XYZ file of N, CA, C and O in Angstrom:
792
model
N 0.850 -1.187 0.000
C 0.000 0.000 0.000
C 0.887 1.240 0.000
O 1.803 1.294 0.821
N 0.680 2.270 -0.884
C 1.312 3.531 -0.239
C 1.370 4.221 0.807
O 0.960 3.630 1.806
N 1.843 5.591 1.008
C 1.911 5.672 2.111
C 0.615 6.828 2.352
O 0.564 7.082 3.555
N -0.317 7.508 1.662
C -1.118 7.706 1.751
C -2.578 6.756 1.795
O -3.706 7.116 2.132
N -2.116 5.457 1.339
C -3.356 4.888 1.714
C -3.188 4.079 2.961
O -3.727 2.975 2.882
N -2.566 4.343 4.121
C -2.498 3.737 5.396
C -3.135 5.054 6.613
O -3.391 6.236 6.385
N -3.223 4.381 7.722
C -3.197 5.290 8.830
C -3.123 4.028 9.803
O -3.046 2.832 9.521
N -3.167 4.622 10.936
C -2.883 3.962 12.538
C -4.071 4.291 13.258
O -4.680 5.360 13.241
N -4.253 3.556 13.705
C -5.659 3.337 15.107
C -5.560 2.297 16.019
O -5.991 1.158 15.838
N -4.996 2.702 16.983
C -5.345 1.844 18.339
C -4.125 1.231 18.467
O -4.403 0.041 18.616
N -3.243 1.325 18.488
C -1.917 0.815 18.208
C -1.646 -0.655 17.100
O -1.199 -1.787 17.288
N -2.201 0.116 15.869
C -2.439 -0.921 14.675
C -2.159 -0.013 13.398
O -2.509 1.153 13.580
N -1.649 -0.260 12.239
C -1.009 0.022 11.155
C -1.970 -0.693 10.271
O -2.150 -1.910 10.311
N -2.831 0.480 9.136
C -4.067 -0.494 8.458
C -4.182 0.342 7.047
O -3.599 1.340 6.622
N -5.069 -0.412 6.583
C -4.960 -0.052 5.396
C -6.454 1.255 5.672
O -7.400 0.976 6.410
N -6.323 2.895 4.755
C -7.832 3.580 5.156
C -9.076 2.522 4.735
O -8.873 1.542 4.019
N -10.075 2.785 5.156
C -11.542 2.249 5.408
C -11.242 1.160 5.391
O -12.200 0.737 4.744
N -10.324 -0.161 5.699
C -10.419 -1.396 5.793
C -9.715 -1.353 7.180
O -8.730 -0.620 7.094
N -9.842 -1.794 8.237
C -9.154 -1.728 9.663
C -8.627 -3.306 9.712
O -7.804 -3.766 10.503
N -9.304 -3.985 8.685
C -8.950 -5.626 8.930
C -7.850 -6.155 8.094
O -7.273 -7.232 8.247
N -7.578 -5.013 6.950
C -6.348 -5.253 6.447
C -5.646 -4.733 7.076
O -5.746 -3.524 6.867
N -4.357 -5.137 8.356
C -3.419 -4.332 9.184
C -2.712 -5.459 10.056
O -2.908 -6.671 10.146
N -1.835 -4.610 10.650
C -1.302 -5.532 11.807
C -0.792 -4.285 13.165
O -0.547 -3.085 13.040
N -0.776 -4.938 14.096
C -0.405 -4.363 15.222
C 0.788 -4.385 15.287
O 1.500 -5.180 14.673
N 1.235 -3.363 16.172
C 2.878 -2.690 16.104
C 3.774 -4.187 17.113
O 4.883 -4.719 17.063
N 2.606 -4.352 17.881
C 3.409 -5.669 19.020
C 3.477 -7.166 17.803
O 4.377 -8.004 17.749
N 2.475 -7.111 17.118
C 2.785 -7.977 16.003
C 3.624 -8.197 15.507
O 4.243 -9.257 15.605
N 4.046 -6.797 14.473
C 5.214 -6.975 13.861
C 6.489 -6.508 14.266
O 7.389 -6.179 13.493
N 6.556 -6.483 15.934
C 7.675 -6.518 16.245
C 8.398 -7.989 16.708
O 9.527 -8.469 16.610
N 6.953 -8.473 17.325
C 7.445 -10.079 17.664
C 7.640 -10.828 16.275
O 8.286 -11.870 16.387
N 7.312 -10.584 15.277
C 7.506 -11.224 14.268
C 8.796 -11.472 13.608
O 9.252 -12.468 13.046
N 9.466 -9.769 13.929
C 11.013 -9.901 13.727
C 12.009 -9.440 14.877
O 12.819 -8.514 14.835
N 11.673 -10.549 16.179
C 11.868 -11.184 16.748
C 12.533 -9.458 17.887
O 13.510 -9.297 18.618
N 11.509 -8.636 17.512
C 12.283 -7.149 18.523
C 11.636 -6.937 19.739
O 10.478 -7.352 19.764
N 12.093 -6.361 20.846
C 11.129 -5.746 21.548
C 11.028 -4.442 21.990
O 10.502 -3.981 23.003
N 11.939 -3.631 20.564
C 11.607 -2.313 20.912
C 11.642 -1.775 19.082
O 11.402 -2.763 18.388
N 11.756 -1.153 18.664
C 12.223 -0.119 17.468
C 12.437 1.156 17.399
O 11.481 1.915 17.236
N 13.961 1.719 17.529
C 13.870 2.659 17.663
C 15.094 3.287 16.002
O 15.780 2.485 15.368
N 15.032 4.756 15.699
C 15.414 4.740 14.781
C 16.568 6.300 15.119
O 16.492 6.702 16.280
N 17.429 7.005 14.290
C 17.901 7.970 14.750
C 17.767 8.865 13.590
O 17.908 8.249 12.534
N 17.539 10.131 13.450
C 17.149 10.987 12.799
C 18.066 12.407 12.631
O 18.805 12.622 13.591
N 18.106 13.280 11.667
C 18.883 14.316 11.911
C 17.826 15.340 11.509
O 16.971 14.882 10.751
N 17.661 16.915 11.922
C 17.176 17.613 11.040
C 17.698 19.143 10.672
O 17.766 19.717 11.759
N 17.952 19.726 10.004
C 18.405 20.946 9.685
C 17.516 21.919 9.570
O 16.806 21.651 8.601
N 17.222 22.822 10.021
C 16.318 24.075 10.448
C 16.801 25.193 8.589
O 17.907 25.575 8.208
N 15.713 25.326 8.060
C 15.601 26.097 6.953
C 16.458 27.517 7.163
O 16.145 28.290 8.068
N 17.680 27.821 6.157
C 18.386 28.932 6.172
C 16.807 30.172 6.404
O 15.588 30.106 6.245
N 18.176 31.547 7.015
C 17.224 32.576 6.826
C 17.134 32.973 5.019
O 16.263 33.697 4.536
N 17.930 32.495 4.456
C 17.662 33.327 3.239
C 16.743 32.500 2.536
O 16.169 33.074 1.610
N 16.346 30.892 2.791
C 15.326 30.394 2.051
C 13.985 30.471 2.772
O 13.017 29.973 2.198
N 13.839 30.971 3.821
C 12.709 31.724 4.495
C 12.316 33.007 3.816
O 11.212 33.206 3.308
N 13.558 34.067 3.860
C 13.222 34.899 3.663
C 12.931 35.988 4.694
O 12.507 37.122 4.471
N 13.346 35.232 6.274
C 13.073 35.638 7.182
C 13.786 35.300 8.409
O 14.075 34.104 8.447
N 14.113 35.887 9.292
C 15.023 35.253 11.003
C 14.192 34.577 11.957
O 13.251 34.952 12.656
N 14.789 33.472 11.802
C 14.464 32.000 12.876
C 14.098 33.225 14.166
O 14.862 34.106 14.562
N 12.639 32.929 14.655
C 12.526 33.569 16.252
C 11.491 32.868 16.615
O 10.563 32.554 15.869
N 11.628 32.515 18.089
C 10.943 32.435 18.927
C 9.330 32.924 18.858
O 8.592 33.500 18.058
N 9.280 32.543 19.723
C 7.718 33.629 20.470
C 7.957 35.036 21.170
O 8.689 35.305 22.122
N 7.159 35.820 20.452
C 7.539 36.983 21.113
C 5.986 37.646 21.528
O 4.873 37.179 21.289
N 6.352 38.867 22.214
C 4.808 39.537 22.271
C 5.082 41.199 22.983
O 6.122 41.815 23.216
N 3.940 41.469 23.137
C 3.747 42.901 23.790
C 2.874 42.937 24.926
O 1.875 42.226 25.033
N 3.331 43.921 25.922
C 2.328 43.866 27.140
C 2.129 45.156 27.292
O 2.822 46.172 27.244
N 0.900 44.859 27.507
C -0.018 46.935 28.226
C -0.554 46.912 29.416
O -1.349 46.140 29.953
N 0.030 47.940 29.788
C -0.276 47.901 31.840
C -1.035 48.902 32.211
O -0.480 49.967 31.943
N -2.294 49.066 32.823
C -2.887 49.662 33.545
C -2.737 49.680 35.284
O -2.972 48.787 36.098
N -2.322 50.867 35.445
C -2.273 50.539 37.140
C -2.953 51.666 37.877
O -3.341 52.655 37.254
N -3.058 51.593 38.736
C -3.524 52.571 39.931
C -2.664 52.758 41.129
O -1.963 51.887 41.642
N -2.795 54.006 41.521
C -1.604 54.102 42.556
C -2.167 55.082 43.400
O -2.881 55.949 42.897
N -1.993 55.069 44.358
C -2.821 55.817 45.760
C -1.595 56.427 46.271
O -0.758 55.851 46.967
N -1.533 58.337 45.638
C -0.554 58.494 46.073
C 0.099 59.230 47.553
O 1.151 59.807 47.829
N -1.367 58.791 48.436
C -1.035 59.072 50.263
C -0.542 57.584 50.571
O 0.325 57.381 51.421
N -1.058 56.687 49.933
C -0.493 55.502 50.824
C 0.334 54.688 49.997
O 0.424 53.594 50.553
N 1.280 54.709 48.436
C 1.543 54.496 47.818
C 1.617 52.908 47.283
O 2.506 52.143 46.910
N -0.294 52.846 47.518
C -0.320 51.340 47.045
C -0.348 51.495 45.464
O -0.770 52.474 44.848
N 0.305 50.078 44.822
C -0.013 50.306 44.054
C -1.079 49.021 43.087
O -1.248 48.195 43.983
N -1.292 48.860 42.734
C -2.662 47.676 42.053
C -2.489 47.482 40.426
O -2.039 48.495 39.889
N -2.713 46.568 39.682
C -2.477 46.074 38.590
C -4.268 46.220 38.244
O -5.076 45.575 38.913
N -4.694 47.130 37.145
C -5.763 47.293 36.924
C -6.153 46.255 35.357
O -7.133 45.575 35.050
N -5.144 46.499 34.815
C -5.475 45.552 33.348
C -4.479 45.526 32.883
O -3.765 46.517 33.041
N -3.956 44.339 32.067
C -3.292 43.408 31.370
C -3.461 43.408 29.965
O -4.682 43.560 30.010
N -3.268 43.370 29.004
C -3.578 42.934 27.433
C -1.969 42.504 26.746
O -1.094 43.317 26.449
N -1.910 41.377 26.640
C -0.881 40.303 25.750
C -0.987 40.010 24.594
O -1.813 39.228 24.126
N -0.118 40.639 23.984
C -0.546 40.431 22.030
C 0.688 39.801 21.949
O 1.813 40.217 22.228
N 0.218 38.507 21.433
C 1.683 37.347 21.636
C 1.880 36.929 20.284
O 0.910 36.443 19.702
N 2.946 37.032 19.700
C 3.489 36.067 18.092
C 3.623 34.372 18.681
O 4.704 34.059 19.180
N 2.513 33.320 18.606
C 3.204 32.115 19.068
C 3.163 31.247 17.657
O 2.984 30.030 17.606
N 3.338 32.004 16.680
C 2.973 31.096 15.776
C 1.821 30.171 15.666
O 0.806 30.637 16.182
N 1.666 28.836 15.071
C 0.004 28.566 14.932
C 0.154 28.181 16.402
O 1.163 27.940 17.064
N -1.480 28.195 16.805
C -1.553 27.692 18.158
C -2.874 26.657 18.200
O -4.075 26.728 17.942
N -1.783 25.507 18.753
C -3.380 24.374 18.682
C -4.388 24.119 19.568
O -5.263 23.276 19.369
N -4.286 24.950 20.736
C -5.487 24.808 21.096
C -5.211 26.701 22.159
O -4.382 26.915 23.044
N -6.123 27.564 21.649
C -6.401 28.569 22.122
C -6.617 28.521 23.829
O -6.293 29.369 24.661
N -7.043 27.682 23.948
C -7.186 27.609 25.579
C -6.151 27.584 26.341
O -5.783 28.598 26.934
N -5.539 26.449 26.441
C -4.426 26.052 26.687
C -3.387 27.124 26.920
O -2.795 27.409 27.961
N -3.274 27.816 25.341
C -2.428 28.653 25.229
C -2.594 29.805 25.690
O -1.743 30.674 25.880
N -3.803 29.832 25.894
C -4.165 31.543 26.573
C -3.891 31.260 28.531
O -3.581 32.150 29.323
N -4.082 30.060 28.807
C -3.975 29.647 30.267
C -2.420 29.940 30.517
O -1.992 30.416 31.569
N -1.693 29.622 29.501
C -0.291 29.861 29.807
C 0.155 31.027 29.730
O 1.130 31.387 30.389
N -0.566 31.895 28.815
C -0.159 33.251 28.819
C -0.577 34.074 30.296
O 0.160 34.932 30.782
N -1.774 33.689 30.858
C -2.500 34.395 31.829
C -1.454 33.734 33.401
O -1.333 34.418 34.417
N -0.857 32.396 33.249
C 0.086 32.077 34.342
C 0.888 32.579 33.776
O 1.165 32.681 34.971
N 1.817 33.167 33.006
C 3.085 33.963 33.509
C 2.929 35.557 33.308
O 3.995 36.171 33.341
N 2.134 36.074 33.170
C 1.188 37.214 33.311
C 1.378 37.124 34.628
O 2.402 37.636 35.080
N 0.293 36.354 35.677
C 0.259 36.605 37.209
C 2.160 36.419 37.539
O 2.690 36.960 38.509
N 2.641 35.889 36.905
C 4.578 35.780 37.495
C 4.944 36.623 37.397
O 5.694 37.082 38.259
N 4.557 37.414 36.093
C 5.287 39.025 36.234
C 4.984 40.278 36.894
O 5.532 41.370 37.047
N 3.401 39.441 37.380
C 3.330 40.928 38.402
C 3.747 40.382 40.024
O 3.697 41.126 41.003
N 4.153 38.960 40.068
C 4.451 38.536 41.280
C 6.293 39.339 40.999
O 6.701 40.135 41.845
N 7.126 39.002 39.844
C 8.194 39.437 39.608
C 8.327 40.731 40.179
O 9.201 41.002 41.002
N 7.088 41.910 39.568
C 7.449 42.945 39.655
C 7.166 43.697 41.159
O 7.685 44.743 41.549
N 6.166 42.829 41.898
C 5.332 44.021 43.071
C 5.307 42.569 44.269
O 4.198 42.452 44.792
N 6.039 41.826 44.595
C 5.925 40.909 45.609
C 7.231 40.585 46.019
O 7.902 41.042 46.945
N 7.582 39.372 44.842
C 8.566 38.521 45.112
C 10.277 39.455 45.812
O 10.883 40.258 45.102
N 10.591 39.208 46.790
C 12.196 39.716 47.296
C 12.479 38.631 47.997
O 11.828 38.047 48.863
N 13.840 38.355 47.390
C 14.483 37.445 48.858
C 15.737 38.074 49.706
O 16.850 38.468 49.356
N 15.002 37.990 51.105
C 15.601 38.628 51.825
C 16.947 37.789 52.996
O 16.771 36.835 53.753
N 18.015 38.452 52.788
C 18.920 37.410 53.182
C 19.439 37.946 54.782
O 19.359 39.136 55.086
N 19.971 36.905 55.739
C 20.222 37.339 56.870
C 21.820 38.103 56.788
O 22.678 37.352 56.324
N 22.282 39.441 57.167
C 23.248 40.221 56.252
C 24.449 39.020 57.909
O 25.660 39.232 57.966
N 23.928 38.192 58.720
C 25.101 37.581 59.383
C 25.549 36.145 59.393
O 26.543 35.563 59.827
N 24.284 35.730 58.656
C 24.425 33.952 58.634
C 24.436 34.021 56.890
O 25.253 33.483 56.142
N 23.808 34.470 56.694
C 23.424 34.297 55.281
C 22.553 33.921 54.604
O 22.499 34.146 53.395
N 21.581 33.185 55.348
C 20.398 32.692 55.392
C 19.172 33.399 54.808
O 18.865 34.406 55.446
N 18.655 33.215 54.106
C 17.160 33.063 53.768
C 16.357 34.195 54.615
O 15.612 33.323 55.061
N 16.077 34.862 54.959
C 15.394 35.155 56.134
C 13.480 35.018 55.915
O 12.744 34.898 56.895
N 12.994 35.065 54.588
C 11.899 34.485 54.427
C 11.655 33.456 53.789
O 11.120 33.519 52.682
N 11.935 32.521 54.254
C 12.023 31.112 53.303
C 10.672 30.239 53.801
O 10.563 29.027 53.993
N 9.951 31.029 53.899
C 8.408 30.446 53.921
C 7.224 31.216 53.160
O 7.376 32.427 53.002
N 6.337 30.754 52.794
C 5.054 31.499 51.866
C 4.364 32.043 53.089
O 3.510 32.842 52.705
N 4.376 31.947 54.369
C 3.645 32.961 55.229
C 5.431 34.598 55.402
O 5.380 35.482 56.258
N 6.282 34.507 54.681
C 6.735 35.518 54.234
C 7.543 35.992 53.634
O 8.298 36.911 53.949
N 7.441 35.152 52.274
C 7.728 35.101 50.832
C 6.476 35.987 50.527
O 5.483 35.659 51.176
N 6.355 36.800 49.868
C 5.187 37.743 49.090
C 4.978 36.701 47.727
O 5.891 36.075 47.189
N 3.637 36.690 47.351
C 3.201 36.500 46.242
C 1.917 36.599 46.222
O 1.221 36.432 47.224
N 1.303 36.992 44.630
C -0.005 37.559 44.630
C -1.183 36.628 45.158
O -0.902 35.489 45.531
N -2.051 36.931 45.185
C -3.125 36.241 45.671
C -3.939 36.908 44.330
O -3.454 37.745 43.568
N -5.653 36.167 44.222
C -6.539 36.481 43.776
C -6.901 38.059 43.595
O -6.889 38.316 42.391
N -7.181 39.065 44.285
C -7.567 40.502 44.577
C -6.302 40.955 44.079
O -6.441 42.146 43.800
N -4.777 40.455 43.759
C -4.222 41.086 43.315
C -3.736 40.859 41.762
O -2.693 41.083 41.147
N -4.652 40.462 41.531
C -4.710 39.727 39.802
C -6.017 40.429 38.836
O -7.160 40.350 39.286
N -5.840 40.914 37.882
C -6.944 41.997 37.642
C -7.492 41.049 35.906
O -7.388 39.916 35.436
N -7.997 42.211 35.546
C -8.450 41.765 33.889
C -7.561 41.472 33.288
O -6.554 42.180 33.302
N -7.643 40.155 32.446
C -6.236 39.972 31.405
C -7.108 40.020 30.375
O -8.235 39.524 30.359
N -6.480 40.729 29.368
C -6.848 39.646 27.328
C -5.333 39.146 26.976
O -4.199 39.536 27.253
N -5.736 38.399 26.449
C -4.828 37.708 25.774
C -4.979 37.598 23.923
O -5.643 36.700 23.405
N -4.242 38.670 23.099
C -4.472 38.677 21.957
C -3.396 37.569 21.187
O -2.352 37.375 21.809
N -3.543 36.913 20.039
C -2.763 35.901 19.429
C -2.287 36.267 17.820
O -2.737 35.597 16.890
N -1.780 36.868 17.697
C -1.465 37.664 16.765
C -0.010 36.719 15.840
O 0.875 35.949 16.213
N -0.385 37.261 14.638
C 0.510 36.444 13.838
C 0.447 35.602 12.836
O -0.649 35.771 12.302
N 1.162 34.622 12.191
C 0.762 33.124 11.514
C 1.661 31.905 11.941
O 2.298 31.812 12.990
N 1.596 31.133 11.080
C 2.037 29.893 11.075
C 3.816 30.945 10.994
O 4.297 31.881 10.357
N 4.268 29.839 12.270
C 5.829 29.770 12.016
C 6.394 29.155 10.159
O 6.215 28.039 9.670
N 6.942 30.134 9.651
C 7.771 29.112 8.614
C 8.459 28.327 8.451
O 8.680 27.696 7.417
N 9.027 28.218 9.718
C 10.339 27.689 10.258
C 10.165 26.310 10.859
O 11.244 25.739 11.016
N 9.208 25.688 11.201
C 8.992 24.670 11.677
C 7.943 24.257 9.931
O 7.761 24.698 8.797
N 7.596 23.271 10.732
C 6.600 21.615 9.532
C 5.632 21.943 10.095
O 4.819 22.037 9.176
N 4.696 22.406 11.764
C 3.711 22.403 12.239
C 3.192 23.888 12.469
O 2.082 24.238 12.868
N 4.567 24.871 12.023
C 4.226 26.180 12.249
C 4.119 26.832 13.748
O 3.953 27.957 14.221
N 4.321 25.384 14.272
C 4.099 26.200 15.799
C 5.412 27.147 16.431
O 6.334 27.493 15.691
N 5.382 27.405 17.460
C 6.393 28.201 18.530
C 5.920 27.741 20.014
O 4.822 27.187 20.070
N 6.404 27.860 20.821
C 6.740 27.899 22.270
C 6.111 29.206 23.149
O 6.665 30.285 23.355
N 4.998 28.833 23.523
C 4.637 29.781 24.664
C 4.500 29.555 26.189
O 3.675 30.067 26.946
N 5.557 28.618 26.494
C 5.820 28.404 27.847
C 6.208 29.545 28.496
O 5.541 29.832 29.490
N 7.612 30.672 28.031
C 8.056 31.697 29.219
C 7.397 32.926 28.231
O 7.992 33.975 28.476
N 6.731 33.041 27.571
C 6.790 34.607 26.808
C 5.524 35.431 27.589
O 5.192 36.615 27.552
N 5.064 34.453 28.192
C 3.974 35.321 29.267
C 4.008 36.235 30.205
O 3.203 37.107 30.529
N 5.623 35.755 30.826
C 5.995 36.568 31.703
C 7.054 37.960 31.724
O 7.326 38.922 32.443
N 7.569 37.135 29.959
C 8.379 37.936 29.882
C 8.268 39.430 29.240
O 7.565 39.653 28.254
N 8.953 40.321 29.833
C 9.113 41.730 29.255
C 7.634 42.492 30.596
O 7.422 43.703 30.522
N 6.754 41.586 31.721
C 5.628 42.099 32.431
C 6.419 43.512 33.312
O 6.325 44.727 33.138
N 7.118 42.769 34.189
C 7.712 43.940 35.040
C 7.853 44.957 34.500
O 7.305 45.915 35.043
N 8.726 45.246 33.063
C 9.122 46.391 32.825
C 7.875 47.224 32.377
O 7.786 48.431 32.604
N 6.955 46.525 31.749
C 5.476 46.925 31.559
C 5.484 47.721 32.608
O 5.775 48.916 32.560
N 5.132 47.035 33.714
C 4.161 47.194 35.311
C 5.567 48.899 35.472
O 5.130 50.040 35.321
N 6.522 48.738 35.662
C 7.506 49.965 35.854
C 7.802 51.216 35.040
O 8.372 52.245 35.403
N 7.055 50.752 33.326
C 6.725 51.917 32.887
C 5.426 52.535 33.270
O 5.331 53.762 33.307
N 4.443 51.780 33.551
C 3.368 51.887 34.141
C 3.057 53.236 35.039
O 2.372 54.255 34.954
N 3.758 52.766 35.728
C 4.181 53.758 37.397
C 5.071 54.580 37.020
O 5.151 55.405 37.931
N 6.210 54.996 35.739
C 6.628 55.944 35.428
C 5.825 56.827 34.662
O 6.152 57.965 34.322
N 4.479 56.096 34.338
C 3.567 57.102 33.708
C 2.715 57.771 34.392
O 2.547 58.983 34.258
N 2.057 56.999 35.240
C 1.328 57.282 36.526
C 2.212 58.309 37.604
O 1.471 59.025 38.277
N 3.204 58.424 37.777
C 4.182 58.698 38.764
C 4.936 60.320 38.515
O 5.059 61.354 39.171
N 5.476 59.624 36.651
C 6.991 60.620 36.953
C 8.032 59.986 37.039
O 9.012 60.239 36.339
N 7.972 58.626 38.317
C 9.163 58.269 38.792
C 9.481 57.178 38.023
O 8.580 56.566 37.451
N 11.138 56.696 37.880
C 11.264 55.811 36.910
C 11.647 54.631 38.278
O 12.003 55.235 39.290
N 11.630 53.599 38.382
C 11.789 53.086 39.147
C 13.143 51.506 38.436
O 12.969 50.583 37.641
N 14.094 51.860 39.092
C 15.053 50.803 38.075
C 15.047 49.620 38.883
O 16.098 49.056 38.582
N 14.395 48.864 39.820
C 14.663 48.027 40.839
C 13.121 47.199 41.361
O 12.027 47.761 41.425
N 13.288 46.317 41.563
C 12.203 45.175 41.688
C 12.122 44.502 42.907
O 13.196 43.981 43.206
N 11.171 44.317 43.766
C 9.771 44.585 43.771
C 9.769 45.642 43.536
O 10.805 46.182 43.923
N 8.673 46.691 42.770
C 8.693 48.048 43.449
C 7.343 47.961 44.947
O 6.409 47.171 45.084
N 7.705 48.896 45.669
C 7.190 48.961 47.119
C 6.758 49.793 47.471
O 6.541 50.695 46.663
N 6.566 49.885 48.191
C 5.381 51.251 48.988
C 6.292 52.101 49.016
O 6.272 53.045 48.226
N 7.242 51.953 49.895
C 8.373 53.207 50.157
C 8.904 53.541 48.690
O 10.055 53.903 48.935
N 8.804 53.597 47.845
C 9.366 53.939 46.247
C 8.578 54.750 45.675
O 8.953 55.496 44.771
N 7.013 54.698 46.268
C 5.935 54.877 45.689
C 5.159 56.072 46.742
O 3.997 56.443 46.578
N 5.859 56.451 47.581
C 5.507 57.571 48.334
C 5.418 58.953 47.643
O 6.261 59.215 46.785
N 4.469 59.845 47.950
C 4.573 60.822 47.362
C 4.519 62.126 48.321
O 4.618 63.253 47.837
């Protein structure tokens, strides 16, 4: 049979619309006498000049809305919007769940997380989540998540990687944010109440 007139179902190798012309993979491995098959492969990633274009990643953009109370210099994450290049994306959900968890990392990056060290042992001095800072619910606001882009050229499936691009580039968002709101440029992370005094 060619190789368009086959497919696989159920861990079986068959001929299309006949399922009874086939054999199972444990079949024809005991047959020639294996109990594994494995094979080794090489692949070469398409020049930029037969693209036409530079091999990249996932990339994106972030827009920060904040609020800032400037007697008590809290400050609050009002809205979020992520316009992400992930190339094709196969399941929108998924991918938007991942964008919205490292979204909440970058505002834990930017307005929580410090580790504070003992300046005589050296130690940790909050090495517990009752005082380690990190956001909670009330401090997590509106996200969108826009998906912008096409199919990668560069890959066979078109896809890209949106495991870290969620989080990345948030802080500096959240710190131009508060230099807009503010005035003040703030070069240093968490930013904190005392930074944020007015």
């Amino acid at each position: 049979a060619a190789l368009d007139e086959v497919t696989v179902t159920a861990g079986r190798i068959h001929r299309i619309g006949d399922p009874g012309q086939g054999e199972s993979y444990v079949d024809i491995l005991a047959r020639h006498g294996l109990e594994e098959l494995s094979a080794d492969g090489r692949s070469t990633p398409p020049r930029t000049e037969e693209l036409g274009m530079a091999i990249a990643g996932a990339f994106g953009a972030k827009f920060v809305e904040v609020r800032i109370d400037p007697e008590l210099g809290l400050l609050r994450v009002a809205r979020v919007v992520s316009a992400i290049d992930g190339g094709r994306i196969l399941n929108e959900k998924t991918a938007t769940s991942q964008i919205i968890g490292g979204t909440v990392g970058g505002i834990s990056q930017a307005m929580f997380e410090e580790t504070a060290t003992d300046e005589v042992t050296g130690r940790i001095a909050n090495a517990t989540f009752g005082d380690y800072l990190m956001p909670v619910s009330a401090d997590v606001p509106d996200m969108d998540v826009l998906f912008v882009g096409g199919p990668d050229r560069a890959t066979a499936v078109g896809t890209k990687g949106v495991g870290e691009v969620g989080l990345v580039g948030l802080a500096a968002a959240i710190g131009n944010a508060v230099f807009h709101a503010t005035g003040r440029r703030i070069r240093s992370i968490p930013i904190t109440i005392d930074q944020l005094m007015l």
